[in-house]
Tab-separated table of C-alpha atoms and ligand atoms in Angstrom:
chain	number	residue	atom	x	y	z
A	127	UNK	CA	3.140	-1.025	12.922
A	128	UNK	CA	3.423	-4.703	13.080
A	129	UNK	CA	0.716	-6.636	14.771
A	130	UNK	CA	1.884	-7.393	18.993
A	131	UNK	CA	1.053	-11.158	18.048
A	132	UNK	CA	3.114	-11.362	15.128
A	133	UNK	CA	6.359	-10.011	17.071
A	134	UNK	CA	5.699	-12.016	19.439
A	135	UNK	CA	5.674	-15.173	17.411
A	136	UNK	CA	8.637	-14.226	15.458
A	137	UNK	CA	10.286	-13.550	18.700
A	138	UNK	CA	9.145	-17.056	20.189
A	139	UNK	CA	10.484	-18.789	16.837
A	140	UNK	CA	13.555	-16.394	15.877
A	141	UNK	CA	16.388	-18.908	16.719
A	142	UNK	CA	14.515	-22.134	16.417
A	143	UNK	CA	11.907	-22.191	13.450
A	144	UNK	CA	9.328	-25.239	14.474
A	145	UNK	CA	12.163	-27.427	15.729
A	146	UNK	CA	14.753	-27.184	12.966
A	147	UNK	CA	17.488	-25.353	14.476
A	148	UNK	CA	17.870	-22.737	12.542
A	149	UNK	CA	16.215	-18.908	12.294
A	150	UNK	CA	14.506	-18.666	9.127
A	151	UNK	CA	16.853	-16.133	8.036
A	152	UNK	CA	19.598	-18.768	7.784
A	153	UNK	CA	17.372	-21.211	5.907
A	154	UNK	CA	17.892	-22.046	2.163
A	155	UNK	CA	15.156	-20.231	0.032
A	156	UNK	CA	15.273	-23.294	-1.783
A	157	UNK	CA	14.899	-25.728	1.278
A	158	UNK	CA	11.517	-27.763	1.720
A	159	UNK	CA	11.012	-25.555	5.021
A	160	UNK	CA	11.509	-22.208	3.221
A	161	UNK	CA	9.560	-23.614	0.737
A	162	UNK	CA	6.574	-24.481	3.007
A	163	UNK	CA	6.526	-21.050	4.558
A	164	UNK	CA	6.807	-19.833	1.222
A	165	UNK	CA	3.424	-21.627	0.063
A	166	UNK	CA	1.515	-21.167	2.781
A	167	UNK	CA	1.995	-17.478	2.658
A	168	UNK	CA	0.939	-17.108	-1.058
A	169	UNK	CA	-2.423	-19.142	-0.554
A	170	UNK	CA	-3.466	-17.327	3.069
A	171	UNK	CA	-3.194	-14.243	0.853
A	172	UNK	CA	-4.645	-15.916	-1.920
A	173	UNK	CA	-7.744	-16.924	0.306
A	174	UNK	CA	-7.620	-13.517	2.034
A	175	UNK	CA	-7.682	-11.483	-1.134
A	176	UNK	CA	-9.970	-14.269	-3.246
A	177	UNK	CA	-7.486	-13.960	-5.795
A	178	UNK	CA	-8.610	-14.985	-8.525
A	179	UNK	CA	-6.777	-18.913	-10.403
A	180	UNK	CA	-5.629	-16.696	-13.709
A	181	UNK	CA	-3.610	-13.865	-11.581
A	182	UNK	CA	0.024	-15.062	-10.434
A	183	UNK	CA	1.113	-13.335	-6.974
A	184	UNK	CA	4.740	-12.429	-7.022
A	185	UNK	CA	7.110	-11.508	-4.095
A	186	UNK	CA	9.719	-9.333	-5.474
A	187	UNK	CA	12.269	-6.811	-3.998
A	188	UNK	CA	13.145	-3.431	-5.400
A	189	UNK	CA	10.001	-2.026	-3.477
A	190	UNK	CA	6.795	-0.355	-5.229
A	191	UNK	CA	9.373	2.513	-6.515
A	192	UNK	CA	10.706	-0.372	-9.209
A	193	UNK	CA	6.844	-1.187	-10.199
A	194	UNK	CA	7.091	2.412	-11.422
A	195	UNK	CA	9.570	1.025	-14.022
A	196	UNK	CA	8.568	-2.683	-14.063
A	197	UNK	CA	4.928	-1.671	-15.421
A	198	UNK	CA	5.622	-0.211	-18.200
A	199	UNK	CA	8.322	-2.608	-19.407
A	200	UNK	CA	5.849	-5.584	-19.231
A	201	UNK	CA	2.600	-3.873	-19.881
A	202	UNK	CA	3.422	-1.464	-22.883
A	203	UNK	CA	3.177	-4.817	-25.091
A	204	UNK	CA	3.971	-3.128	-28.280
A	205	UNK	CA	2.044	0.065	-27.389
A	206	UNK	CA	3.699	3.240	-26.990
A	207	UNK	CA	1.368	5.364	-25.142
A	208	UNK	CA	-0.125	4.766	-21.280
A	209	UNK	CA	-2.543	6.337	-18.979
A	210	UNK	CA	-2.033	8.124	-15.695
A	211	UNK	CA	-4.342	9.625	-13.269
A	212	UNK	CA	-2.490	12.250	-11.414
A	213	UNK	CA	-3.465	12.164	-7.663
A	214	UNK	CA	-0.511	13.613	-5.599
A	215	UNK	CA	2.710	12.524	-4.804
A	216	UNK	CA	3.312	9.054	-5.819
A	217	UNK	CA	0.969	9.439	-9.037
A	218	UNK	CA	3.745	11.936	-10.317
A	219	UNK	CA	6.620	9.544	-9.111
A	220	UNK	CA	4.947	6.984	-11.230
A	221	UNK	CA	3.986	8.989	-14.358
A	222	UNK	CA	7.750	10.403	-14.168
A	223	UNK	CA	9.508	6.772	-14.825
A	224	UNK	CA	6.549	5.828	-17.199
A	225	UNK	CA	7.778	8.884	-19.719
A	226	UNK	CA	11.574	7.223	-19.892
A	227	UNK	CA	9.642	3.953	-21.559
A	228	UNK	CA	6.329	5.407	-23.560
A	229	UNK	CA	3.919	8.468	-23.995
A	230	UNK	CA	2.410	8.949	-20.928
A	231	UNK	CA	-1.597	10.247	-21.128
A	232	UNK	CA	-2.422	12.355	-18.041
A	233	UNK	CA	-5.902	11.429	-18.004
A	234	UNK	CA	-7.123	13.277	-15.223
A	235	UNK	CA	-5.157	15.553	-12.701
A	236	UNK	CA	-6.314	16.619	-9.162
A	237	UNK	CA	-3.404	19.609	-9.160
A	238	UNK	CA	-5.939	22.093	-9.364
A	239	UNK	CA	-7.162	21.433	-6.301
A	240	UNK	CA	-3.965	21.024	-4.950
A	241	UNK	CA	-4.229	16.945	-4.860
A	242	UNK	CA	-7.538	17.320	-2.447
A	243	UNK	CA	-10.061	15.974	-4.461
A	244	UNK	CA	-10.081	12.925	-7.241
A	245	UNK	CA	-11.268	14.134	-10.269
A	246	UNK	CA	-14.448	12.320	-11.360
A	247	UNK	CA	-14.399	9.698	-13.892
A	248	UNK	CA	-16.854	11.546	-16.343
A	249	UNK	CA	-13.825	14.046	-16.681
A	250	UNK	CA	-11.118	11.627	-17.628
A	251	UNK	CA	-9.884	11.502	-20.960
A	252	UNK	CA	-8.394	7.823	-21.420
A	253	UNK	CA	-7.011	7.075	-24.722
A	254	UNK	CA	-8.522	3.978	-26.198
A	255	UNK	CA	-5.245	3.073	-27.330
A	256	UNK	CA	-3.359	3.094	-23.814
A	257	UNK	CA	-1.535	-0.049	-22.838
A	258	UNK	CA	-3.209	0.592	-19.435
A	259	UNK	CA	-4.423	2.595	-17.113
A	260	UNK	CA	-2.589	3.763	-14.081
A	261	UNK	CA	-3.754	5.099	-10.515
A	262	UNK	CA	-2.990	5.384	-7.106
A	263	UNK	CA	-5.739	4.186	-5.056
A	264	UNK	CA	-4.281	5.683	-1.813
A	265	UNK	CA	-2.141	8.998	-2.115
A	266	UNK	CA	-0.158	7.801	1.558
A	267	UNK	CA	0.986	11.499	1.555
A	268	UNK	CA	-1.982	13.282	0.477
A	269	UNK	CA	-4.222	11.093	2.597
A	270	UNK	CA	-6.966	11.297	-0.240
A	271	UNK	CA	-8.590	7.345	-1.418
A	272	UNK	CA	-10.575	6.333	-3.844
A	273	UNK	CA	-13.838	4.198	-2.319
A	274	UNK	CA	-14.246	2.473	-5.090
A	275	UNK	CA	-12.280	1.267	-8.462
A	276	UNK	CA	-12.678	3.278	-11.750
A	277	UNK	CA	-14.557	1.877	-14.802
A	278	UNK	CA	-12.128	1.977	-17.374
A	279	UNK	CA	-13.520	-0.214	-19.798
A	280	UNK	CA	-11.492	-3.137	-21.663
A	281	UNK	CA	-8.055	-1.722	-21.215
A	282	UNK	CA	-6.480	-3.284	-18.460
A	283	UNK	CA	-6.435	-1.501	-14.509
A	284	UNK	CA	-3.121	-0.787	-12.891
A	285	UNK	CA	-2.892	0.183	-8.822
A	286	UNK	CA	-0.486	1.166	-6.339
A	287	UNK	CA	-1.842	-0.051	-3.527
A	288	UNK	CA	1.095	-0.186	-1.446
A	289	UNK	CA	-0.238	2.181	1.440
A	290	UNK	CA	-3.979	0.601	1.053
A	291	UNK	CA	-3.802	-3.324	0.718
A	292	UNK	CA	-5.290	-5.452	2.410
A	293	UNK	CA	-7.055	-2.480	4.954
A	294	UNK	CA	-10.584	-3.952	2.804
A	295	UNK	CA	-11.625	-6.078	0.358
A	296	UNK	CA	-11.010	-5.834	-3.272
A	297	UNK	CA	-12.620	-6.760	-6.676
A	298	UNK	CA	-9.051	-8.530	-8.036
A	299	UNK	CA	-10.515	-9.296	-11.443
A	300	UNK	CA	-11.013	-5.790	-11.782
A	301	UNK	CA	-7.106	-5.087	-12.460
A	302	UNK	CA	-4.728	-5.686	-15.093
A	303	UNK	CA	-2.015	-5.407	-11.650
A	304	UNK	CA	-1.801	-4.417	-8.380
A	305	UNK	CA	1.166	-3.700	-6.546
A	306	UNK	CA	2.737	-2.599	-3.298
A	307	UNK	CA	5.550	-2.554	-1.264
A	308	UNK	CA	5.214	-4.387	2.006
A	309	UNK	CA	6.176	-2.083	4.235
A	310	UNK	CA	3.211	-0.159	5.016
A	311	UNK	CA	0.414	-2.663	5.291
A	312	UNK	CA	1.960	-6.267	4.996
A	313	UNK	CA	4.926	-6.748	6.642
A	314	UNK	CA	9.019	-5.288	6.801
A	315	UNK	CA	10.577	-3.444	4.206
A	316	UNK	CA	12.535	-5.169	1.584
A	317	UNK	CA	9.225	-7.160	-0.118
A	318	UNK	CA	7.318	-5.901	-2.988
A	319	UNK	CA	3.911	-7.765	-3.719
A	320	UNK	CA	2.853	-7.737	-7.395
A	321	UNK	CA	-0.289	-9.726	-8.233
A	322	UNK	CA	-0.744	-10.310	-12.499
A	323	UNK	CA	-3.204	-10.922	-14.523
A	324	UNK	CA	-1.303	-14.294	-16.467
A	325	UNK	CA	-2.611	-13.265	-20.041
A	326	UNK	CA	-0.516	-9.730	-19.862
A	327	UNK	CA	2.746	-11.445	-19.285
A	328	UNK	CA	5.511	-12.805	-21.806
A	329	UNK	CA	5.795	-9.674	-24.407
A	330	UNK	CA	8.087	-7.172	-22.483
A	331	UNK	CA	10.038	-3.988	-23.507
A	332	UNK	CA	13.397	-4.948	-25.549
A	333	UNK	CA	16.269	-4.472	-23.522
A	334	UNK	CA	14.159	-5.342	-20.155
A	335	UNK	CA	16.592	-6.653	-17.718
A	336	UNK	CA	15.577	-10.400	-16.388
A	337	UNK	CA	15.409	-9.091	-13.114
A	338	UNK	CA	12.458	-6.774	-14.243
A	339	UNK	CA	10.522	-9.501	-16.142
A	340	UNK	CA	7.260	-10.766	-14.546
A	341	UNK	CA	7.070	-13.785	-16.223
A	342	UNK	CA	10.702	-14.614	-15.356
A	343	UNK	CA	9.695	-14.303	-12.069
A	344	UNK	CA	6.262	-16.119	-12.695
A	345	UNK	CA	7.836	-19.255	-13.766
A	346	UNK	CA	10.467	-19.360	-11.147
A	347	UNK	CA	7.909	-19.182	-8.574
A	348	UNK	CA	9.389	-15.440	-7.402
A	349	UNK	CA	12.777	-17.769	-6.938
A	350	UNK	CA	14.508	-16.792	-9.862
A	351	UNK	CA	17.425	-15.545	-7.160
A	352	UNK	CA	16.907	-15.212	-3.658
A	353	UNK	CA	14.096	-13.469	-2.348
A	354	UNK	CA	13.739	-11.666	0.859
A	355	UNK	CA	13.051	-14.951	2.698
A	356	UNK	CA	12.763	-12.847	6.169
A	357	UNK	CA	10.010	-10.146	5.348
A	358	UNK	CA	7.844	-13.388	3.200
A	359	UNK	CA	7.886	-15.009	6.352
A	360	UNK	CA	6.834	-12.443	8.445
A	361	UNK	CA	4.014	-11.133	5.947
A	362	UNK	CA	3.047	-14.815	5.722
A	363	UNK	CA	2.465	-14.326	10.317
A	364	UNK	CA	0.613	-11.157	9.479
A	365	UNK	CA	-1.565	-12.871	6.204
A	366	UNK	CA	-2.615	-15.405	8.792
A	367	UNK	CA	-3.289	-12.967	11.658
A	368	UNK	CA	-5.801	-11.612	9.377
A	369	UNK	CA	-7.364	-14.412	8.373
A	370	UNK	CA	-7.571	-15.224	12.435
A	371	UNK	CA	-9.368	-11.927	12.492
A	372	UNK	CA	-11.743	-12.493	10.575
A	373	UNK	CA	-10.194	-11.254	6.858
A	374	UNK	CA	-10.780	-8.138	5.076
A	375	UNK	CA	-14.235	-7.512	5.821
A	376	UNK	CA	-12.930	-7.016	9.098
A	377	UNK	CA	-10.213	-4.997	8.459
A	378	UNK	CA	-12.351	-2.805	7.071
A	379	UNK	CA	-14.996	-2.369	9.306
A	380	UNK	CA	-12.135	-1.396	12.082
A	381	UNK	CA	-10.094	0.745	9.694
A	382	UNK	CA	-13.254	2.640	8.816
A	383	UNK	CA	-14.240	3.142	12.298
A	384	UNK	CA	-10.665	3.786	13.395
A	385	UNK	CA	-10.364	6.509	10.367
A	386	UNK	CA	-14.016	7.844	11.112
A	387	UNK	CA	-13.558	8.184	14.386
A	388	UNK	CA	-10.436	10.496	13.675
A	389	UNK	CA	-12.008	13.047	10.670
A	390	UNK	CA	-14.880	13.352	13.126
A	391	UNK	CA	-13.121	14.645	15.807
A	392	UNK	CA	-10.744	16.955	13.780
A	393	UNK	CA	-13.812	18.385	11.774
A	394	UNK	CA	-15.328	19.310	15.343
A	395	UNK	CA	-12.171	21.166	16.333
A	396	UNK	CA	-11.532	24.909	15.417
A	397	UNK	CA	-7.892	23.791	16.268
A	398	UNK	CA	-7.511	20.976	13.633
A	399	UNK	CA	-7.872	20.932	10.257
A	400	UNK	CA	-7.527	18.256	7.218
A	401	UNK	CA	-7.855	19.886	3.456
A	402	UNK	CA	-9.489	16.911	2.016
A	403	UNK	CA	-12.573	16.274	0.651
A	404	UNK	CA	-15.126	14.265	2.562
A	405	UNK	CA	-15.677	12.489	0.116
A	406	UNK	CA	-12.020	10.888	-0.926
A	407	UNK	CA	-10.421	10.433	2.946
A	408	UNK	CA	-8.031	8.157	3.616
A	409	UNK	CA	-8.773	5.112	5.642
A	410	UNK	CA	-4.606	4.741	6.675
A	411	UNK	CA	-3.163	7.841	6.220
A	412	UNK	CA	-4.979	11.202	7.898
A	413	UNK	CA	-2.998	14.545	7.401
A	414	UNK	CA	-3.889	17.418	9.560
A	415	UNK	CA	-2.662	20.764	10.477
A	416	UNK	CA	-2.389	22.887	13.561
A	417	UNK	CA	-3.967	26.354	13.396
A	418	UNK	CA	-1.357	27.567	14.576
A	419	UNK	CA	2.064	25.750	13.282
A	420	UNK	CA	4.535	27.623	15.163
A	421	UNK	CA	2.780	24.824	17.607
A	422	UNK	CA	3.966	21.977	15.594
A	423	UNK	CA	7.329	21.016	17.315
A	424	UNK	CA	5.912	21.540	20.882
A	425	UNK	CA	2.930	18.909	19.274
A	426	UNK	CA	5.416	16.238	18.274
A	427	UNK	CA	7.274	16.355	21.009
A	428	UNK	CA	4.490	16.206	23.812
A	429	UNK	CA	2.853	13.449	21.472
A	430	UNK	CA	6.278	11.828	21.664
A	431	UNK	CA	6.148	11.809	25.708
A	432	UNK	CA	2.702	10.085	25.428
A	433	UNK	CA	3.797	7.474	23.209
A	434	UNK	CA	2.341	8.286	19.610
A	435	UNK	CA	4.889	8.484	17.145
A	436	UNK	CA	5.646	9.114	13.884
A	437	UNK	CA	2.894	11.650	13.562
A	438	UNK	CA	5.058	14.283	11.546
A	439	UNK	CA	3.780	14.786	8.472
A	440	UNK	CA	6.068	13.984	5.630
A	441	UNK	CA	8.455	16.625	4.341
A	442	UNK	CA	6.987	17.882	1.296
A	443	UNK	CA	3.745	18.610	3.001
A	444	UNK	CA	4.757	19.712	6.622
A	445	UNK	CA	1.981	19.261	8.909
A	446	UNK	CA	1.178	16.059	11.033
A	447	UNK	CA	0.002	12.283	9.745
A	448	UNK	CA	-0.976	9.601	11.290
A	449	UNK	CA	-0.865	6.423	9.507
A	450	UNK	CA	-3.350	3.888	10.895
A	451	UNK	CA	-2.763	0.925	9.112
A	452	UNK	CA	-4.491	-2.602	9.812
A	453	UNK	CA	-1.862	-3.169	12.821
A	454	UNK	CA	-2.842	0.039	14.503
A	455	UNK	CA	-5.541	-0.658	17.037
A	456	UNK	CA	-8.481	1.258	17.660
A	457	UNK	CA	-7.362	1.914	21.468
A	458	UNK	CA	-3.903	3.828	19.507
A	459	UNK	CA	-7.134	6.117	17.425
A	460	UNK	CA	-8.680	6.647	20.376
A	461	UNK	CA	-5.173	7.261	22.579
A	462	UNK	CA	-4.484	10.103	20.298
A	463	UNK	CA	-7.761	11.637	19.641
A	464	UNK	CA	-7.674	11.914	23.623
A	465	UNK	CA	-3.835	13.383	23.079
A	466	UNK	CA	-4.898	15.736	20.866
A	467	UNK	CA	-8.162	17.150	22.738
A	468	UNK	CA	-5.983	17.521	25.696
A	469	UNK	CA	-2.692	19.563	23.671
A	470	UNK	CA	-6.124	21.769	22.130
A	471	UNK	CA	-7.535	22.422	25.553
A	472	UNK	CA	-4.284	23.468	26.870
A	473	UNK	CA	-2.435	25.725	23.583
A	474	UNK	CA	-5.679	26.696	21.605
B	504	PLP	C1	5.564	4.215	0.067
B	504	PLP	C2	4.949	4.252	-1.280
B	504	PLP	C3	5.694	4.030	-2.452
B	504	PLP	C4	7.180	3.801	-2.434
B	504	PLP	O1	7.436	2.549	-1.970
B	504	PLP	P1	8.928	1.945	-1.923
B	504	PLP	O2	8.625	0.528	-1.548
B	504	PLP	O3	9.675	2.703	-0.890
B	504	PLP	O4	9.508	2.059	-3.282
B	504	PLP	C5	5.044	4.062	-3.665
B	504	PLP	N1	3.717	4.272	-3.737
B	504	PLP	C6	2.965	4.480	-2.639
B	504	PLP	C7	1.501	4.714	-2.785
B	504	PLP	C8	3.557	4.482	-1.382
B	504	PLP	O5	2.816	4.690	-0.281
């Protein structure tokens, strides 16, 4: 979801951006009024995030599946070997791409428990001599997030976060980089946030294309070509609807509530069910099962006819999700916790 205001401004300001004539789709990226959307989106989510002076933010395209490649070719400086913590599905997306560019280290893997759990710290092995450290703070399939960010000493932190940014705040000096495609919690597809410690830049992987070189990027202020000019600007409306709301700290009191809310009343049903422990639950993403799933399509499809959508659960998992992101508001929670007492009073 988008936030209601947001479409509604774009709407107001689609064919006429503040007077000028012209959508912003049609503006030049390098045009003082791109350029002034541009800016002012990059310091409302430098204010939002408190990023800190010495990281660059970069808005790049190729989505968080081209991080998968991009980190290693700027971060291996030299090194040949990287760690990976292996929490579910886009952990082993990740770790796959790393092994075309170094030795990957699986530190610590959750697949015993069939991607339920996190594996404590105490049980990682990291390897001193890793380039960096790699995890998925929010498994968006799995529906399993870590509350809080690994110790993992000197060698620098790299996150996904691209299903979990900007739902809280977040300790930015704590990473080496944090990236994430826009699409789930920022804005449209086609815009992938990167945010870069400056020191780790300038030494990438011989043979790294230009297009996948940070610092490239970096100097060029993320205009070394054209970047998605349409999905900056709209992130840029939602960066400043959350500041409006009162930033992250409110995010985060909602999304807790929202996701709370949720796990409570599924772990009261006999109907219901969600594998994952209570102690790693996703704030956005909440997987759950049917006792029953020869009840699944009749589910969707009556959920469907009372408005909540996109609850099946993706296709390597089966099942239902819902993904409340920061746009989802509580009343949508509560609309389908009522939805889903009703279809169990009815079918159980
Ligand atoms: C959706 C998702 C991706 C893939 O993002 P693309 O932008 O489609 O490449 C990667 N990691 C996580 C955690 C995701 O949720």
């Amino acid at each position: 979801m988008l936030p209601e205001e947001v479409l509604e401004q774009a709407s107001a300001e689609m064919t006429d951006w503040h007077g000028t004539g012209m959508s912003v789709m049609e503006m030049s990226h390098r045009g003082k009024e791109f350029s002034s959307i541009a800016e002012r989106a990059e310091s409302d989510l430098r204010e939002i995030l408190s990023v800190p002076d010495d990281y660059r933010i970069l808005f790049l395209q190729g989505g968080a599946s081209s991080q998968f490649a991009m980190v290693p070719m700027n971060l291996l400086r030299g090194r040949d070997t990287a760690d990976y913590i292996n929490t579910g599905s886009w952990s082993k997306k990740a770790i796959a791409e790393a092994g075309r560019f170094c030795r990957v280290n699986v530190a610590a893997t959750a697949e015993a428990s069939n991607f339920t759990t996190i594996p404590p710290r105490e049980q990682w092995s990291l390897n001193p001599e890793a380039a960096y450290v790699h995890y998925t703070p929010n498994e968006t399939i799995g529906g399993v997030e870590f509350h809080g960010i690994p110790d993992v000493g000197a060698v620098p932190l790299v996150a996904d976060m691209s299903s979990t940014i900007l739902s809280r705040p977040v300790d930015v000096s704590r990473f080496g980089v944090i990236y994430a495609g826009a699409q789930k919690n920022i804005g449209p597809a086609g815009l992938t946030i990167v945010i870069v410690r400056s020191d780790l830049m300038g030494e990438v992987l011989p043979g790294t294309p230009t297009m996948f070189n940070y610092e490239v990027h970096a100097k060029a202020g993320s205009m070394y070509n054209t970047p998605p000019t349409y999905s900056w600007y709209i992130a840029g409306l939602v960066f400043a609807w959350i500041k409006q709301r009162g930033g992250l700290e409110a995010m985060a009191e909602v999304n807790k509530r929202k996701s709370e809310k949720l796990y409570a009343f599924i772990d009261g049903s006999d109907f219901y069910s969600n594998p994952v422990d209570p102690a790693c639950r996703s704030w956005m993403n909440v997987p759950f099962v049917l006792a029953d799933p020869a009840l699944d399509g009749k589910f969707l499809e009556l959920a469907k006819e009372a408005g909540l959508v996109n609850l099946k659960g993706h296709r390597s998992v089966g099942g239902m999700r819902a993904s409340i992101y920061n746009a989802m508001p509580e009343e949508g929670v509560d609309a389908l916790i009522g939805f889903m007492a009703d279809f169990e009073k009815r079918h159980a």
